[in-house]
Phi, psi and omega in degrees: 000135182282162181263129189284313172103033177270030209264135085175015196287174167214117211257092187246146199250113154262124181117088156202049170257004166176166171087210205286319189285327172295002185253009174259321161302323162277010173270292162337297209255006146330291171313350185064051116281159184284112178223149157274121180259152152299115184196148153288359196237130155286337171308277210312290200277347155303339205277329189307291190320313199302309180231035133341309158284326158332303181277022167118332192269196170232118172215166194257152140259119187242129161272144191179158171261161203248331179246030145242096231291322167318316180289326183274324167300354186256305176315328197279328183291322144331288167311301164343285181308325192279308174241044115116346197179143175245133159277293196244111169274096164242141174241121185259332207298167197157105186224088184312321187334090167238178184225010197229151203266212214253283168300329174269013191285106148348150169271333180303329162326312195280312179315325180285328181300286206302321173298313191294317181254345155195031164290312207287293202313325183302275221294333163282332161326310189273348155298316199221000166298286176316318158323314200269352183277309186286316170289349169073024171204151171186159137215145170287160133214103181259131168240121181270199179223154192299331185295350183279357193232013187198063156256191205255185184242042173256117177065027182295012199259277201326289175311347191263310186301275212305338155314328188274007177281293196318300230263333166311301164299304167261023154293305167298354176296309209277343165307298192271058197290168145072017164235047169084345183274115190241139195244090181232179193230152193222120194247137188242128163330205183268145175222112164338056184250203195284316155344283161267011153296314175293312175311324180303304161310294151336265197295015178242007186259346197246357159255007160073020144330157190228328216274165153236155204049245254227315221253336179279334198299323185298261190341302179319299196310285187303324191226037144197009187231016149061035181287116172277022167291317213073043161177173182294169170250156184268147160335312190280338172274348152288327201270355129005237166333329173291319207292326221277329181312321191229014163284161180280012191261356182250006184277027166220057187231081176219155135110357208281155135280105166241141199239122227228077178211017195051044162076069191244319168075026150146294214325142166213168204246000000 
């Protein structure tokens, strides 16, 4: 097994109480790091954490709403108080849900999307970052989505926030050149969770699909969400990537996009 060279780093993942971030937390701490996970429900974000520790590792839970600017200054304050320093930041946190066309998107919307997916991330950046500037080792990691670079004119709030997740990164890259810190964004495609497994459904019963299991996941994938793999990507091939992104084996890795989507070139659920 390769060694990442995380062993005693301590990490806090926000949104990882389920989806994608719990499964880059519960990867972490596979790696022996130490993670605080993040949720708004303690049922959800204990069972992560609970189970982390089973397998050996250590973690903490801390709670907050990511779109209450009080709250997200509590979360950081939180982590801190629990696992004494933060290495590692990843913001995971997001919610692409709309219901809404181009024009009919609320402008209160957009302020909320932009607080939710990546005001918060600013905020913790700016909470735990300069500590990991003065100790001469860190990472950042914001995680978008492939839609940010190819969206629809459907739900245009969500894609536009993880997009300004890039113009984040990399800026804070060139603040913190040469000081051990490295900042990158890992933008992800369609991924199997339960979510998107129900859209799946939806949409291949209103295109009159027949296949089930393994042959609809194909079908969908390949011939109306444009995957050329011909399937979803899984929770452990984004929480991968994250991990190797904040491994010491990524440490001449900054300012980067890496895009985890199955050649999809933008395409997201």
């Amino acid at each position: 097994m390769l060694d990442l060279g995380l062993r005693g780093k301590r990490a806090l993942v926000a949104g990882s109480s389920s989806g994608i971030g719990a499964g880059i937390a519960r990867m972490l701490g596979a790696e022996h790091v130490e993670v605080v996970v993040h949720g708004r429900s303690m049922e959800h974000a204990a069972a992560v954490a609970r189970g982390i520790e089973n397998a050996g590792g250590k973690a903490w839970t801390v709670l907050g709403r990511l779109d209450q600017p009080a709250e997200v200054d509590r979360i950081a304050q939180q982590a801190l108080a629990a696992a004494g320093r933060i290495d590692i930041l990843i913001n995971c946190a997001g919610a692409g849900k709309s219901t809404h066309s181009w024009f009919e998107t609320p402008l209160e919307r957009w302020h909320e999307q932009y607080q939710f997916s990546t005001l918060y991330a600013v905020q913790l950046i700016r909470a735990l970052v300069p500590a990991m500037r003065d100790r001469r080792w860190g990472r950042v990691l914001n995680v978008s989505t492939g839609a940010s670079f190819k969206p629809s004119a459907f739900g245009p709030d969500y894609p536009a926030a993880k997009l300004a997740l890039h113009s984040v990164a990399v800026s804070l890259m060139t603040e913190l050149a040469d000081s051990g810190v490295t900042v990158n964004t890992l933008t992800s495609g369609v991924v199997l969770t339960p979510n998107t497994l129900s859209v799946m459904q939806s949409r291949a019963a209103r295109a009159g699909f027949t296949e089930t299991g393994e042959a609809l996941e194909k079908r969908v994938t390949k011939d109306l969400w444009q995957v050329p793999l011909g399937r979803a990507g899984r929770v452990e091939e984004l929480a991968a990537a994250a991990c190797f992104l904040v491994s010491e084996h990524a440490s001449y890795i900054t300012g980067a996009a890496l895009r985890v989507d199955g050649g999809a070139s933008g395409f997201v659920v």
